[in-house]
Amino acid sequence: MPSWPYGILSLLLLAPVPTTAFYLPGVVPKSYQEGSIVPLHVNRLTAMDPMASDTDDRSHSAVSFDYYHPGFRFCKPEGGPKDVGPESLGAVIFGDRIKDSPYELRLMKNETCKRLCAEAKFSTQSAIFVNRRIRENLAHNWLVDGLPAGQPYQMSEDGPVYYTRGFPLGQHLHDQQPALNNHFDFVIDYHAVGAGDYTIVRVWVEPSSRAGSKNLDDKTADCGDVRTPLNLNEKGETPVTWTYGVYWRPSPIAWETRWDAYLHVDDPKFHWLSLVYTTAIVIFLAAMVSATLLRALKRDYARYNRQESFNLDDFSTSVVTEDGVQEDSGWKLVHGDVFRPPKNPLLLSIFLGNGAQLFFMTGITIVFALLGFLSPSNRGSLGTAMIMLYCVFGGIGGYVSARVYKTFGGENWKRNIALTPVMVPAIVFVTFFLLNLFLWALGSSGAVPFTTMLVLVAVWFLISLPLSFGGSWLGFKQAAFQAPVHINQIPRQIPPSTQYLRPLTSMLIVGFFPFFAIFVELYFVMNSLWFDKLYYMFGFVFLSYGIMIITCASVTIMFVYYLLCSEDYRWQWRSFNSAGASAVFVFGFALFYWIRWLRFGGLTSVVLYVGYSSLITFLVFILTGTIGFFSSWAFVQRIYSSIRID
């Protein structure tokens, strides 16, 4: 039995568990003194974490909104809201819009009821807008000293306390009118780190809806009664008073571990068991495929090479000898056609070049995240790393595309050089731009600014494009990969194939297994994307990615072997499409996820969800197809170089 399954099992046993090493070297905690102001920053409103809702565990909107959107009528700081520091490219693309706020939090100074600003007037249009956002379960996302302001929850009565990343905009029961939360009680834990120095280690917000709250003449406020909710009148004007309270508590929690309560997998036992079972099944499958294939190839090698030791003229062409020697059959019969260039070699080489870029970008990003360099406290770092790494690996994409195209005998090298860095990125960018138009039309904070679009184009033009051209130049300078056998001038006729080797059937069979290797982790990634939850279990992702590569390579090689045995030598596109068909299952899972965990109320959310899911599906198709092609190519090169051909 091959030794690599034991290595994978060892990786599983050593897979990282939740840790607290999430801060880059050199990051220093900020300390405060008694009475100093602790900044509270506000971010966009997004779909609410299901853990923060007692009535609904589904997301009703894929659209996020800027906190200072005119429809919300939230209080603004004097002089208007200002951006908090420069946002990373990834943070802007994923919709983060962090700004300052008028909330004044003074360390260790409790406030029972404090006014925030002048009374706000909600018009009919604003009331309709806000009530709809409440029905969509939107949530506030505030940051106190960089720490999310959330709400506590427990997975069991005696279990540890965890915190969500946000809290609801309002309250809504199916048979009642939405109520807007206009009072916020902060419970902030601080930890003493020295003489008079303290750090913030926990933030809890308890929102409430109070219709009777009002501002008083002496700059104070009456916070009203929590038993009387505030309902916005959709047929007239509604006055709203914003108030808050602050309560400080000492805590033994150290600053280094303050993120632990936010970094929690919803069902860790299910996560672990599912991954263990999936890994065991995949290892068994890969081992079985490897053993079966090696046994078949060993038998084929012995038969093919043994024929060379006999004088075949002494035998009838239709008679099998007592030693089992017979005429060529199976995959050896197509040796003169197996390295024949495929149809549309230019398109295939472009896909393979971009697939190589995606392969290395994904792997290196996961490794960086696994080592703790992509901290959840550094917003947008993951997205920024993915974009920059993809551009940096443009040289690899150009080289792979050019070398493959030259091996295929392609002559239009200028078109290959031009289209390799343009075609796939253009499809992604145009799709992203069209989806962004919907967000622009709604005034969503998720809409990427036009200047950021220009930055993306500039990054691609200044980094990816030159590197891709350089890689293509090097690729065409290299010699083409030589086929170990001679290619016949006249193509061999291909006999009819069996049902399981037909294109559609084989794509469904081969594509299922790589998807099966990642579907558990795909669920948690989808939760992170559509519920704006922190994802940090990169040890699981690393393991799933490795299992997916092994599975994709194993089943595609097995498929190509049987394809060649059926005397069908068109393995290039078949291997790419069959392995890439795992993307079909990814899209199917996205549709299932939509039905089960999402409930969109508007066309825009539906278009965004289907559009982004299709974009992810396209990239998965190129990635897995590339893995399947190169593993099959290495396999075909190996088996045909191991036999003697007259």
XYZ file of C-alpha atoms in Angstrom, residues 163-543:
381
model
C -19.677 36.393 21.598
C -21.187 37.305 18.253
C -19.597 39.971 16.053
C -22.656 42.227 16.000
C -26.109 42.885 17.386
C -29.498 43.456 15.743
C -30.658 46.718 14.219
C -34.119 46.092 15.589
C -36.604 43.542 16.835
C -39.049 41.744 14.622
C -41.552 38.972 15.186
C -43.534 37.634 12.265
C -46.873 38.837 13.612
C -45.690 42.206 14.916
C -44.455 45.502 13.509
C -40.663 45.964 13.518
C -39.215 47.851 16.478
C -36.062 49.965 16.111
C -33.363 49.649 18.767
C -32.576 53.200 19.923
C -30.875 52.513 23.275
C -27.605 50.628 23.739
C -26.132 49.404 27.018
C -22.400 48.691 26.794
C -20.770 46.231 29.179
C -17.018 46.553 28.688
C -14.415 44.407 30.423
C -10.947 45.810 31.059
C -7.759 44.192 32.284
C -5.048 45.831 34.404
C -1.596 45.529 32.820
C 0.387 47.893 35.020
C 0.218 50.868 37.323
C -2.811 52.743 36.035
C -2.775 51.088 32.597
C -5.641 48.978 31.306
C -6.522 47.120 28.101
C -9.951 46.342 26.641
C -10.642 42.606 26.535
C -14.392 42.198 26.010
C -17.322 44.269 24.681
C -20.965 43.356 25.132
C -23.867 45.437 23.806
C -27.450 44.988 24.915
C -29.740 46.925 22.527
C -33.325 47.805 23.357
C -36.232 49.613 21.759
C -37.732 52.429 23.866
C -40.516 54.618 22.540
C -40.631 56.904 25.584
C -37.027 58.097 25.515
C -36.485 61.827 25.043
C -33.850 64.534 25.421
C -34.119 66.921 28.382
C -33.267 70.619 28.494
C -30.195 70.167 30.690
C -28.338 68.103 28.041
C -29.411 64.864 29.685
C -31.965 62.337 28.566
C -34.867 60.244 29.777
C -34.229 56.728 28.446
C -37.863 55.681 28.664
C -39.278 52.236 29.375
C -37.950 49.082 27.721
C -41.451 47.572 27.853
C -42.708 50.067 25.256
C -40.984 49.395 21.906
C -40.354 52.085 19.329
C -42.249 51.472 16.077
C -41.548 53.668 13.079
C -44.685 55.078 11.487
C -44.690 54.369 7.740
C -47.505 56.871 7.160
C -46.081 59.863 8.972
C -43.120 61.337 10.838
C -41.620 59.555 13.835
C -39.315 61.274 16.381
C -36.454 59.100 17.657
C -34.067 59.776 20.538
C -30.755 57.928 20.619
C -29.368 57.077 24.086
C -26.836 54.735 25.605
C -25.348 53.489 28.862
C -21.858 52.275 29.735
C -20.814 49.819 32.444
C -17.192 48.866 33.125
C -16.025 45.605 34.698
C -12.547 44.427 35.679
C -11.577 41.118 34.069
C -8.787 38.549 34.512
C -8.747 37.916 30.745
C -5.398 38.817 29.187
C -5.175 40.944 26.065
C -3.508 38.111 24.132
C -6.548 35.869 24.576
C -9.317 38.413 24.101
C -10.232 37.085 20.644
C -10.885 33.571 21.936
C -14.540 34.283 22.708
C -15.160 35.409 19.114
C -13.266 32.628 17.334
C -15.610 29.733 17.732
C -16.805 27.030 15.353
C -20.560 26.536 15.724
C -20.302 22.760 16.089
C -16.663 21.719 16.566
C -17.469 18.035 17.141
C -19.393 17.887 13.888
C -16.531 19.740 12.188
C -13.903 17.329 13.448
C -15.891 14.134 12.922
C -16.980 15.131 9.440
C -13.427 15.951 8.451
C -12.087 12.713 9.956
C -14.703 10.613 8.165
C -14.148 12.454 4.907
C -10.390 12.041 5.202
C -10.690 8.337 5.977
C -12.993 7.738 3.018
C -10.781 9.725 0.667
C -7.628 7.961 1.849
C -9.311 4.597 1.359
C -10.527 5.641 -2.077
C -7.133 6.960 -3.178
C -5.370 3.863 -1.834
C -7.831 1.585 -3.613
C -7.456 3.518 -6.862
C -3.682 3.470 -6.574
C -3.549 -0.254 -5.803
C -5.945 -1.141 -8.611
C -4.139 1.034 -11.109
C -0.683 -0.193 -10.163
C -1.782 -3.827 -10.387
C -3.374 -3.243 -13.795
C -0.352 -1.377 -15.098
C 2.046 -4.004 -13.805
C 0.079 -6.643 -15.658
C 0.000 -4.514 -18.793
C 3.732 -3.826 -18.652
C 4.497 -7.512 -18.271
C 2.269 -8.438 -21.202
C 3.365 -5.661 -23.546
C 7.063 -6.007 -22.892
C 6.915 -9.801 -23.007
C 5.535 -9.657 -26.506
C 8.816 -8.126 -27.639
C 10.692 -11.308 -26.711
C 8.676 -13.435 -29.103
C 8.855 -13.662 -32.856
C 5.272 -12.812 -33.654
C 5.637 -14.114 -37.217
C 5.533 -17.626 -35.794
C 2.059 -17.101 -34.447
C -1.302 -16.494 -35.995
C -2.658 -12.993 -35.453
C -5.845 -14.444 -34.058
C -4.395 -17.075 -31.784
C -3.482 -16.563 -28.159
C -0.318 -18.419 -27.157
C -0.065 -20.681 -24.202
C 1.957 -18.009 -22.449
C -0.837 -15.493 -22.809
C 0.924 -13.379 -25.446
C -1.473 -11.733 -27.899
C -1.757 -8.756 -30.183
C -1.660 -5.252 -28.741
C -4.826 -4.231 -26.962
C -5.950 -1.581 -24.528
C -4.022 1.630 -24.027
C -0.975 0.496 -26.011
C -3.058 0.465 -29.175
C -3.424 4.268 -29.101
C 0.264 5.016 -28.529
C 0.466 6.721 -31.901
C -2.369 9.119 -31.096
C -2.282 9.687 -27.361
C 0.029 12.702 -27.668
C -1.855 14.204 -30.588
C -2.613 17.897 -29.847
C -6.181 18.489 -28.633
C -8.766 20.685 -30.266
C -8.632 24.356 -29.255
C -5.120 24.114 -27.772
C -5.000 27.878 -27.252
C -8.042 27.935 -24.964
C -6.856 24.914 -22.990
C -3.382 26.380 -22.491
C -4.879 29.680 -21.267
C -7.060 27.843 -18.752
C -4.093 25.778 -17.572
C -1.906 28.844 -17.107
C -4.533 30.599 -15.012
C -5.246 27.365 -13.159
C -1.577 27.164 -12.181
C -1.821 30.725 -10.858
C -4.897 29.837 -8.806
C -3.243 26.669 -7.532
C -0.175 28.430 -6.150
C -2.144 31.464 -4.952
C -4.568 29.279 -2.990
C -1.850 27.125 -1.476
C 0.410 29.993 -0.391
C -2.532 31.995 0.998
C -3.637 29.046 3.127
C -0.079 28.547 4.403
C 0.249 32.229 5.346
C -3.106 32.118 7.134
C -2.126 28.896 8.880
C 1.039 30.523 10.207
C -0.969 33.442 11.618
C 0.121 36.131 9.183
C -3.463 36.897 8.112
C -4.940 37.959 11.430
C -8.725 38.461 11.829
C -7.880 41.707 13.634
C -6.249 42.935 10.421
C -9.365 43.366 8.331
C -9.103 42.573 4.656
C -5.673 40.964 4.940
C -6.922 37.676 3.485
C -8.476 39.334 0.436
C -5.450 41.550 -0.103
C -3.107 38.564 0.079
C -5.155 36.617 -2.463
C -5.213 39.475 -4.966
C -1.524 40.298 -4.640
C -0.390 36.669 -4.759
C -2.461 36.017 -7.863
C -0.802 38.980 -9.553
C 2.674 37.962 -8.398
C 2.168 34.447 -9.747
C 1.343 35.880 -13.163
C 4.807 34.782 -14.260
C 3.960 31.163 -13.430
C 0.703 31.427 -15.357
C 2.422 32.840 -18.431
C 5.191 30.245 -18.329
C 2.826 27.284 -17.931
C 0.491 28.506 -20.659
C 3.310 29.142 -23.130
C 5.110 25.858 -22.461
C 1.906 23.832 -22.769
C 0.856 25.676 -25.926
C 4.245 25.067 -27.501
C 4.043 21.380 -26.593
C 0.628 21.229 -28.266
C 2.247 22.549 -31.423
C 0.514 25.908 -31.279
C 1.767 28.518 -33.720
C -0.173 31.631 -32.716
C 2.183 32.475 -29.865
C 1.364 36.191 -29.858
C -2.283 35.495 -29.130
C -1.299 33.096 -26.354
C 0.929 35.708 -24.707
C -1.795 38.357 -24.938
C -4.779 36.269 -23.807
C -3.212 34.348 -20.918
C -3.146 37.316 -18.483
C -6.310 38.884 -19.920
C -9.009 36.318 -20.649
C -9.804 34.803 -17.229
C -9.173 38.021 -15.227
C -11.403 39.885 -17.703
C -14.253 37.407 -17.177
C -13.904 37.755 -13.410
C -13.586 41.545 -13.493
C -16.518 42.116 -15.864
C -18.770 39.837 -13.790
C -17.669 41.560 -10.608
C -18.240 44.980 -12.166
C -21.759 44.103 -13.352
C -22.714 42.762 -9.919
C -21.241 45.892 -8.375
C -23.656 47.999 -10.426
C -26.554 46.510 -8.449
C -24.863 47.533 -5.202
C -24.187 51.011 -6.524
C -27.853 51.379 -7.454
C -28.922 50.466 -3.904
C -26.325 52.664 -2.220
C -24.845 49.631 -0.476
C -21.562 49.824 1.393
C -20.625 46.608 -0.377
C -20.317 48.560 -3.626
C -16.639 48.849 -4.487
C -15.764 52.492 -5.256
C -14.777 53.324 -8.812
C -11.342 54.442 -7.604
C -10.776 51.003 -6.080
C -11.735 49.457 -9.411
C -9.031 51.596 -11.005
C -6.558 50.429 -8.350
C -7.365 46.800 -9.209
C -6.791 47.465 -12.883
C -3.530 49.274 -12.073
C -2.297 46.391 -9.896
C -3.091 43.939 -12.672
C -1.490 46.171 -15.326
C 1.670 46.950 -13.370
C 2.290 43.560 -11.720
C 0.416 40.668 -13.288
C 0.665 41.693 -16.937
C 4.468 42.251 -17.112
C 5.166 39.105 -15.097
C 2.881 37.063 -17.333
C 4.575 38.406 -20.457
C 7.961 37.569 -18.968
C 6.831 34.067 -18.027
C 5.412 33.493 -21.515
C 8.684 34.631 -23.084
C 10.624 32.166 -20.953
C 8.116 29.417 -21.731
C 8.422 29.835 -25.470
C 12.223 29.949 -25.162
C 12.159 26.493 -23.548
C 11.954 23.347 -25.625
C 8.578 21.670 -25.921
C 7.985 18.547 -23.850
C 8.854 15.598 -26.038
C 6.415 12.714 -26.400
C 8.002 9.338 -25.554
C 6.338 7.759 -28.612
C 5.887 8.719 -32.254
C 2.629 10.394 -33.322
C 0.899 8.861 -36.332
C 0.079 11.097 -39.254
C -3.440 9.699 -39.662
C -5.667 9.788 -36.556
C -6.972 6.469 -35.357
C -10.687 5.818 -35.446
C -12.247 5.918 -31.984
C -14.696 3.100 -31.189
C -17.985 3.777 -29.376
C -17.472 4.185 -25.631
C -19.387 2.603 -22.793
C -21.936 4.601 -20.829
C -19.735 5.455 -17.860
C -16.989 6.828 -20.137
C -19.245 9.227 -22.012
C -18.520 12.912 -21.351
C -21.501 13.836 -19.165
C -21.470 10.641 -17.111
C -17.722 10.687 -16.561
C -17.813 14.360 -15.543
C -20.438 13.657 -12.887
C -18.582 10.609 -11.550
C -15.096 12.132 -11.502
C -16.243 15.584 -10.364
C -18.124 14.278 -7.335
C -15.083 13.017 -5.431
C -13.065 16.273 -5.216
C -16.247 18.033 -4.112
C -16.834 15.364 -1.472
C -13.366 16.111 -0.087
C -14.174 19.787 0.549
C -17.922 20.065 1.059
C -17.717 20.120 4.880
C -15.279 23.013 4.860
C -17.280 24.667 2.092
C -20.232 24.941 4.468
C -18.196 26.882 7.030
C -16.680 29.108 4.345
C -20.171 29.913 3.058
C -21.226 30.827 6.596
C -18.302 33.222 6.788
C -19.163 34.836 3.462
C -22.922 35.278 3.815
C -23.254 35.794 7.582
C -20.129 37.968 7.906
C -18.631 35.584 10.456
C -14.965 35.271 11.341
C -13.271 32.257 9.797
C -9.984 31.161 11.241
C -9.783 27.341 11.098
C -7.144 27.371 8.410
C -5.730 24.064 9.597
C -8.923 22.432 8.379
C -8.702 24.332 5.088
C -5.090 23.268 4.606
C -6.005 19.639 5.171
